[in-house]
GROMACS .gro file of C-alpha atoms in nm:
model
  346
    1UNK     CA    1   1.309   1.180  -2.003
    2UNK     CA    2   1.431   0.850  -1.854
    3UNK     CA    3   1.448   0.543  -2.075
    4UNK     CA    4   1.132   0.333  -2.083
    5UNK     CA    5   1.182   0.016  -1.882
    6UNK     CA    6   1.132  -0.315  -2.061
    7UNK     CA    7   1.060  -0.541  -1.763
    8UNK     CA    8   0.906  -0.523  -1.415
    9UNK     CA    9   1.101  -0.472  -1.094
   10UNK     CA   10   0.857  -0.688  -0.899
   11UNK     CA   11   0.574  -0.928  -0.978
   12UNK     CA   12   0.290  -1.037  -0.751
   13UNK     CA   13   0.089  -1.340  -0.861
   14UNK     CA   14  -0.229  -1.466  -0.700
   15UNK     CA   15  -0.130  -1.830  -0.724
   16UNK     CA   16  -0.490  -1.912  -0.630
   17UNK     CA   17  -0.802  -1.739  -0.508
   18UNK     CA   18  -0.925  -2.052  -0.337
   19UNK     CA   19  -0.910  -2.017   0.040
   20UNK     CA   20  -0.967  -2.222   0.352
   21UNK     CA   21  -1.102  -1.919   0.541
   22UNK     CA   22  -1.371  -1.656   0.482
   23UNK     CA   23  -1.223  -1.353   0.654
   24UNK     CA   24  -1.455  -1.061   0.723
   25UNK     CA   25  -1.230  -0.805   0.558
   26UNK     CA   26  -1.110  -0.990   0.245
   27UNK     CA   27  -1.089  -0.729  -0.030
   28UNK     CA   28  -1.096  -0.977  -0.321
   29UNK     CA   29  -1.362  -1.220  -0.191
   30UNK     CA   30  -1.112  -1.506  -0.179
   31UNK     CA   31  -1.274  -1.847  -0.182
   32UNK     CA   32  -1.597  -1.727  -0.337
   33UNK     CA   33  -1.512  -1.492  -0.624
   34UNK     CA   34  -1.557  -1.549  -0.996
   35UNK     CA   35  -1.190  -1.624  -1.060
   36UNK     CA   36  -1.171  -1.952  -0.867
   37UNK     CA   37  -1.341  -2.145  -1.148
   38UNK     CA   38  -1.100  -2.018  -1.415
   39UNK     CA   39  -0.756  -2.021  -1.255
   40UNK     CA   40  -0.434  -2.076  -1.446
   41UNK     CA   41  -0.347  -2.445  -1.461
   42UNK     CA   42  -0.022  -2.574  -1.313
   43UNK     CA   43   0.133  -2.580  -1.660
   44UNK     CA   44   0.014  -2.227  -1.735
   45UNK     CA   45   0.160  -2.099  -1.408
   46UNK     CA   46   0.496  -2.266  -1.477
   47UNK     CA   47   0.503  -2.123  -1.830
   48UNK     CA   48   0.435  -1.780  -1.681
   49UNK     CA   49   0.705  -1.831  -1.417
   50UNK     CA   50   0.957  -1.933  -1.684
   51UNK     CA   51   0.875  -1.623  -1.888
   52UNK     CA   52   0.913  -1.404  -1.579
   53UNK     CA   53   1.252  -1.562  -1.504
   54UNK     CA   54   1.366  -1.444  -1.847
   55UNK     CA   55   1.265  -1.087  -1.752
   56UNK     CA   56   1.484  -1.099  -1.437
   57UNK     CA   57   1.269  -0.903  -1.190
   58UNK     CA   58   1.418  -0.827  -0.849
   59UNK     CA   59   1.134  -0.987  -0.654
   60UNK     CA   60   0.832  -1.212  -0.686
   61UNK     CA   61   0.546  -1.256  -0.438
   62UNK     CA   62   0.304  -1.549  -0.417
   63UNK     CA   63  -0.030  -1.403  -0.311
   64UNK     CA   64  -0.386  -1.534  -0.283
   65UNK     CA   65  -0.626  -1.667  -0.172
   66UNK     CA   66  -0.439  -1.909   0.046
   67UNK     CA   67  -0.113  -1.974  -0.135
   68UNK     CA   68  -0.032  -2.302   0.039
   69UNK     CA   69  -0.339  -2.470  -0.111
   70UNK     CA   70  -0.112  -2.501  -0.418
   71UNK     CA   71   0.202  -2.582  -0.221
   72UNK     CA   72   0.356  -2.821  -0.472
   73UNK     CA   73   0.313  -2.567  -0.751
   74UNK     CA   74   0.458  -2.292  -0.531
   75UNK     CA   75   0.763  -2.506  -0.455
   76UNK     CA   76   0.832  -2.587  -0.820
   77UNK     CA   77   0.787  -2.218  -0.909
   78UNK     CA   78   1.024  -2.122  -0.629
   79UNK     CA   79   1.291  -2.356  -0.761
   80UNK     CA   80   1.278  -2.191  -1.102
   81UNK     CA   81   1.262  -1.834  -0.974
   82UNK     CA   82   1.539  -1.872  -0.717
   83UNK     CA   83   1.762  -2.041  -0.975
   84UNK     CA   84   1.723  -1.722  -1.181
   85UNK     CA   85   1.824  -1.503  -0.887
   86UNK     CA   86   1.475  -1.369  -0.809
   87UNK     CA   87   1.401  -1.286  -0.445
   88UNK     CA   88   1.079  -1.466  -0.348
   89UNK     CA   89   0.819  -1.397  -0.081
   90UNK     CA   90   0.488  -1.555   0.008
   91UNK     CA   91   0.179  -1.453   0.204
   92UNK     CA   92  -0.027  -1.702   0.402
   93UNK     CA   93  -0.293  -1.715   0.669
   94UNK     CA   94  -0.073  -1.967   0.850
   95UNK     CA   95  -0.324  -2.249   0.873
   96UNK     CA   96  -0.114  -2.485   0.658
   97UNK     CA   97   0.229  -2.351   0.755
   98UNK     CA   98   0.363  -2.640   0.959
   99UNK     CA   99   0.730  -2.718   1.016
  100UNK     CA  100   0.771  -2.952   0.719
  101UNK     CA  101   0.607  -2.706   0.481
  102UNK     CA  102   0.814  -2.410   0.596
  103UNK     CA  103   1.136  -2.608   0.560
  104UNK     CA  104   1.031  -2.724   0.212
  105UNK     CA  105   0.961  -2.365   0.109
  106UNK     CA  106   1.296  -2.246   0.239
  107UNK     CA  107   1.486  -2.524   0.063
  108UNK     CA  108   1.310  -2.438  -0.263
  109UNK     CA  109   1.432  -2.079  -0.239
  110UNK     CA  110   1.177  -1.879  -0.042
  111UNK     CA  111   1.329  -1.569   0.120
  112UNK     CA  112   1.046  -1.433   0.329
  113UNK     CA  113   0.695  -1.510   0.448
  114UNK     CA  114   0.409  -1.293   0.569
  115UNK     CA  115   0.143  -1.410   0.811
  116UNK     CA  116  -0.166  -1.216   0.914
  117UNK     CA  117  -0.217  -1.153   1.283
  118UNK     CA  118  -0.519  -0.932   1.337
  119UNK     CA  119  -0.505  -0.895   1.712
  120UNK     CA  120  -0.504  -1.128   2.008
  121UNK     CA  121  -0.695  -1.456   2.015
  122UNK     CA  122  -1.056  -1.334   2.025
  123UNK     CA  123  -1.001  -1.057   1.770
  124UNK     CA  124  -0.802  -1.269   1.526
  125UNK     CA  125  -1.042  -1.562   1.532
  126UNK     CA  126  -1.347  -1.334   1.506
  127UNK     CA  127  -1.195  -1.170   1.197
  128UNK     CA  128  -1.109  -1.501   1.033
  129UNK     CA  129  -1.394  -1.718   1.154
  130UNK     CA  130  -1.203  -2.021   1.278
  131UNK     CA  131  -1.154  -2.130   1.637
  132UNK     CA  132  -0.800  -2.249   1.705
  133UNK     CA  133  -0.646  -2.048   1.420
  134UNK     CA  134  -0.467  -1.810   1.657
  135UNK     CA  135  -0.253  -2.089   1.805
  136UNK     CA  136  -0.180  -2.224   1.456
  137UNK     CA  137  -0.052  -1.884   1.343
  138UNK     CA  138   0.161  -1.841   1.654
  139UNK     CA  139   0.309  -2.186   1.593
  140UNK     CA  140   0.393  -2.086   1.235
  141UNK     CA  141   0.559  -1.767   1.362
  142UNK     CA  142   0.762  -1.962   1.618
  143UNK     CA  143   0.878  -2.213   1.356
  144UNK     CA  144   0.973  -1.935   1.116
  145UNK     CA  145   1.177  -1.753   1.380
  146UNK     CA  146   1.339  -2.053   1.546
  147UNK     CA  147   1.380  -2.316   1.274
  148UNK     CA  148   1.431  -2.119   0.952
  149UNK     CA  149   1.616  -1.814   0.824
  150UNK     CA  150   1.305  -1.686   0.642
  151UNK     CA  151   1.243  -1.316   0.691
  152UNK     CA  152   0.919  -1.269   0.884
  153UNK     CA  153   0.652  -1.013   0.802
  154UNK     CA  154   0.324  -0.967   0.987
  155UNK     CA  155   0.014  -0.797   0.846
  156UNK     CA  156  -0.228  -0.637   1.092
  157UNK     CA  157  -0.561  -0.510   0.957
  158UNK     CA  158  -0.724  -0.258   1.194
  159UNK     CA  159  -1.089  -0.305   1.282
  160UNK     CA  160  -1.335  -0.163   1.530
  161UNK     CA  161  -1.265  -0.454   1.766
  162UNK     CA  162  -0.887  -0.500   1.748
  163UNK     CA  163  -0.724  -0.154   1.754
  164UNK     CA  164  -0.636  -0.183   2.122
  165UNK     CA  165  -0.471  -0.521   2.056
  166UNK     CA  166  -0.197  -0.364   1.845
  167UNK     CA  167   0.054  -0.286   2.120
  168UNK     CA  168   0.004  -0.623   2.299
  169UNK     CA  169   0.060  -0.796   1.962
  170UNK     CA  170   0.382  -0.595   1.920
  171UNK     CA  171   0.495  -0.690   2.269
  172UNK     CA  172   0.430  -1.058   2.203
  173UNK     CA  173   0.615  -1.050   1.870
  174UNK     CA  174   0.906  -0.861   2.021
  175UNK     CA  175   0.941  -1.121   2.294
  176UNK     CA  176   0.932  -1.403   2.040
  177UNK     CA  177   1.201  -1.235   1.831
  178UNK     CA  178   1.418  -1.175   2.139
  179UNK     CA  179   1.391  -1.534   2.252
  180UNK     CA  180   1.482  -1.661   1.904
  181UNK     CA  181   1.818  -1.484   1.917
  182UNK     CA  182   1.774  -1.348   1.566
  183UNK     CA  183   1.918  -1.008   1.482
  184UNK     CA  184   1.688  -0.910   1.195
  185UNK     CA  185   1.368  -0.713   1.243
  186UNK     CA  186   1.008  -0.817   1.184
  187UNK     CA  187   0.828  -0.618   0.917
  188UNK     CA  188   0.496  -0.517   1.072
  189UNK     CA  189   0.255  -0.383   0.812
  190UNK     CA  190  -0.064  -0.195   0.885
  191UNK     CA  191  -0.295  -0.019   0.642
  192UNK     CA  192  -0.652   0.110   0.665
  193UNK     CA  193  -0.935  -0.133   0.614
  194UNK     CA  194  -1.050  -0.113   0.252
  195UNK     CA  195  -1.425  -0.135   0.202
  196UNK     CA  196  -1.390  -0.376  -0.088
  197UNK     CA  197  -1.509  -0.734  -0.126
  198UNK     CA  198  -1.634  -0.889   0.197
  199UNK     CA  199  -1.544  -0.578   0.393
  200UNK     CA  200  -1.822  -0.397   0.207
  201UNK     CA  201  -2.068  -0.651   0.345
  202UNK     CA  202  -1.916  -0.628   0.694
  203UNK     CA  203  -1.868  -0.254   0.709
  204UNK     CA  204  -1.943  -0.233   1.083
  205UNK     CA  205  -1.592  -0.368   1.145
  206UNK     CA  206  -1.442  -0.043   1.014
  207UNK     CA  207  -1.263   0.155   1.288
  208UNK     CA  208  -1.389   0.500   1.379
  209UNK     CA  209  -1.178   0.805   1.302
  210UNK     CA  210  -1.084   0.826   1.670
  211UNK     CA  211  -0.974   0.462   1.669
  212UNK     CA  212  -0.756   0.525   1.364
  213UNK     CA  213  -0.598   0.827   1.533
  214UNK     CA  214  -0.527   0.621   1.843
  215UNK     CA  215  -0.369   0.347   1.634
  216UNK     CA  216  -0.150   0.586   1.437
  217UNK     CA  217  -0.038   0.749   1.762
  218UNK     CA  218   0.053   0.405   1.900
  219UNK     CA  219   0.252   0.322   1.587
  220UNK     CA  220   0.441   0.651   1.608
  221UNK     CA  221   0.513   0.600   1.978
  222UNK     CA  222   0.646   0.249   1.916
  223UNK     CA  223   0.874   0.370   1.637
  224UNK     CA  224   1.068   0.577   1.890
  225UNK     CA  225   1.028   0.358   2.197
  226UNK     CA  226   1.371   0.202   2.274
  227UNK     CA  227   1.194  -0.111   2.400
  228UNK     CA  228   1.046  -0.173   2.053
  229UNK     CA  229   1.227   0.014   1.778
  230UNK     CA  230   1.508  -0.236   1.734
  231UNK     CA  231   1.267  -0.521   1.672
  232UNK     CA  232   1.031  -0.393   1.403
  233UNK     CA  233   1.010  -0.217   1.074
  234UNK     CA  234   0.671  -0.057   1.132
  235UNK     CA  235   0.491   0.034   0.811
  236UNK     CA  236   0.169   0.234   0.789
  237UNK     CA  237   0.056   0.160   0.436
  238UNK     CA  238  -0.169   0.380   0.226
  239UNK     CA  239  -0.351   0.183  -0.046
  240UNK     CA  240  -0.446   0.508  -0.222
  241UNK     CA  241  -0.095   0.654  -0.235
  242UNK     CA  242   0.016   0.492  -0.562
  243UNK     CA  243  -0.313   0.587  -0.730
  244UNK     CA  244  -0.238   0.951  -0.657
  245UNK     CA  245   0.136   0.962  -0.718
  246UNK     CA  246   0.184   0.737  -1.019
  247UNK     CA  247  -0.039   0.925  -1.267
  248UNK     CA  248   0.068   1.269  -1.143
  249UNK     CA  249   0.439   1.187  -1.162
  250UNK     CA  250   0.398   0.973  -1.475
  251UNK     CA  251   0.582   0.694  -1.297
  252UNK     CA  252   0.663   0.381  -1.491
  253UNK     CA  253   0.470   0.061  -1.429
  254UNK     CA  254   0.732  -0.162  -1.267
  255UNK     CA  255   0.523  -0.349  -1.008
  256UNK     CA  256   0.300  -0.600  -1.184
  257UNK     CA  257   0.001  -0.770  -1.020
  258UNK     CA  258  -0.151  -1.076  -1.189
  259UNK     CA  259  -0.475  -1.241  -1.081
  260UNK     CA  260  -0.515  -1.617  -1.054
  261UNK     CA  261  -0.687  -1.631  -1.395
  262UNK     CA  262  -0.400  -1.448  -1.566
  263UNK     CA  263  -0.554  -1.101  -1.562
  264UNK     CA  264  -0.299  -0.819  -1.534
  265UNK     CA  265  -0.428  -0.523  -1.335
  266UNK     CA  266  -0.318  -0.162  -1.321
  267UNK     CA  267  -0.362  -0.178  -0.943
  268UNK     CA  268  -0.469  -0.462  -0.713
  269UNK     CA  269  -0.731  -0.226  -0.569
  270UNK     CA  270  -0.923  -0.107  -0.875
  271UNK     CA  271  -1.135  -0.331  -1.102
  272UNK     CA  272  -0.945  -0.244  -1.422
  273UNK     CA  273  -0.780  -0.523  -1.622
  274UNK     CA  274  -0.520  -0.421  -1.880
  275UNK     CA  275  -0.431  -0.762  -2.022
  276UNK     CA  276  -0.416  -1.135  -1.963
  277UNK     CA  277  -0.115  -1.365  -1.986
  278UNK     CA  278  -0.328  -1.623  -2.163
  279UNK     CA  279  -0.362  -1.377  -2.453
  280UNK     CA  280  -0.012  -1.230  -2.466
  281UNK     CA  281   0.306  -1.283  -2.267
  282UNK     CA  282   0.409  -1.036  -2.002
  283UNK     CA  283   0.709  -0.946  -2.217
  284UNK     CA  284   0.478  -0.870  -2.511
  285UNK     CA  285   0.280  -0.632  -2.291
  286UNK     CA  286   0.600  -0.454  -2.190
  287UNK     CA  287   0.709  -0.441  -2.553
  288UNK     CA  288   0.371  -0.279  -2.628
  289UNK     CA  289   0.427  -0.006  -2.369
  290UNK     CA  290   0.303  -0.141  -2.038
  291UNK     CA  291   0.568   0.061  -1.855
  292UNK     CA  292   0.380   0.381  -1.943
  293UNK     CA  293   0.031   0.252  -1.864
  294UNK     CA  294  -0.010   0.520  -1.595
  295UNK     CA  295  -0.010   0.776  -1.877
  296UNK     CA  296  -0.312   0.617  -2.044
  297UNK     CA  297  -0.638   0.819  -2.014
  298UNK     CA  298  -0.856   0.531  -1.893
  299UNK     CA  299  -0.612   0.438  -1.616
  300UNK     CA  300  -0.557   0.797  -1.500
  301UNK     CA  301  -0.931   0.871  -1.514
  302UNK     CA  302  -1.004   0.586  -1.275
  303UNK     CA  303  -0.709   0.661  -1.049
  304UNK     CA  304  -0.809   1.028  -1.030
  305UNK     CA  305  -1.148   0.925  -0.895
  306UNK     CA  306  -0.988   0.762  -0.593
  307UNK     CA  307  -0.845   0.992  -0.331
  308UNK     CA  308  -0.977   0.817  -0.022
  309UNK     CA  309  -1.087   0.477   0.103
  310UNK     CA  310  -1.450   0.582   0.052
  311UNK     CA  311  -1.388   0.645  -0.317
  312UNK     CA  312  -1.233   0.299  -0.354
  313UNK     CA  313  -1.568   0.162  -0.244
  314UNK     CA  314  -1.753   0.393  -0.480
  315UNK     CA  315  -1.558   0.274  -0.785
  316UNK     CA  316  -1.616  -0.090  -0.694
  317UNK     CA  317  -1.985  -0.020  -0.646
  318UNK     CA  318  -2.009   0.137  -0.992
  319UNK     CA  319  -1.805  -0.123  -1.180
  320UNK     CA  320  -1.756  -0.445  -0.984
  321UNK     CA  321  -1.584  -0.594  -0.684
  322UNK     CA  322  -1.227  -0.711  -0.740
  323UNK     CA  323  -1.220  -1.054  -0.912
  324UNK     CA  324  -1.593  -1.050  -0.986
  325UNK     CA  325  -1.772  -1.046  -1.321
  326UNK     CA  326  -1.795  -0.689  -1.440
  327UNK     CA  327  -1.430  -0.587  -1.402
  328UNK     CA  328  -1.348  -0.331  -1.669
  329UNK     CA  329  -1.136  -0.515  -1.929
  330UNK     CA  330  -0.930  -0.308  -2.172
  331UNK     CA  331  -0.639  -0.501  -2.318
  332UNK     CA  332  -0.328  -0.287  -2.364
  333UNK     CA  333  -0.248  -0.462  -2.694
  334UNK     CA  334  -0.593  -0.538  -2.835
  335UNK     CA  335  -0.798  -0.239  -2.717
  336UNK     CA  336  -0.763   0.136  -2.676
  337UNK     CA  337  -0.664   0.261  -2.331
  338UNK     CA  338  -0.712   0.613  -2.462
  339UNK     CA  339  -1.083   0.576  -2.535
  340UNK     CA  340  -1.264   0.728  -2.238
  341UNK     CA  341  -1.602   0.627  -2.380
  342UNK     CA  342  -1.558   0.289  -2.210
  343UNK     CA  343  -1.608   0.471  -1.879
  344UNK     CA  344  -1.950   0.601  -1.981
  345UNK     CA  345  -2.118   0.309  -1.800
  346UNK     CA  346  -2.053   0.488  -1.475
   0.00000   0.00000   0.00000
């Protein structure tokens, strides 16, 4: 049996759940969930960052919410993380990503940035509810490619109204990368729409099975098309995959996700909290056996209920939406993750 790891390989922190948009598909109800009133303070975030630096993870991701709403805090966190040799990435909707901000982030130590681009103009702005946003995102992409060395990632969420935009988006991004003269590839990430959070209330945006098949065929074609394959790392993500593999293979918990209020979750996509950094440090949780949390009966019982996107929605319906009151809280240190009676409520 391999040695039990004592620290995470990667950490993702929701630096805030406040948001300047109300996107139709947002899985964690950013901007209007129950976490926004109880977020970690600047000092608490910096204390957490300092403790993470001492654990020496390979990578750290600033997630949200809209991360750049706490830009100054992000920059100070970046300085500390990069000084400790941690590779840092950030996700953003692009609305606040102007030239000055992107240069500040790079100087502070940011390595890569991900913007969302959910189709061409009409599709993207319909998804995100703001006229003019499309041009702002394209400007942010141009600045990233032409004025910085930040690695660029693009997230594309398929919907019933944007599937046919995928190849034109790829063509546009390819042409931007070519004109920049850069030799690296753009990471282009696609995964099925999860019926969680606001997507549950806007379920008509979900693509049909035929639309999904068409999209997957397009992705596969582009992977082998010589006009595209040198410009992208195309990723078709499966949000269920880790919930199936990790318990079955008894994989160690090396990718930590922390909500904006300090909650540590077994998975970003199930409403199960296994600790909070306000109660115990991340290192204390690892010392208490967090690496083997996928072996715990409560965690595996929930994960085993989720073998499809539809079952993700079912679990959230029975317990709570992500980041809403009602999340199942079982502290790894203070409670018993082996007591399945806590699941009797559903």
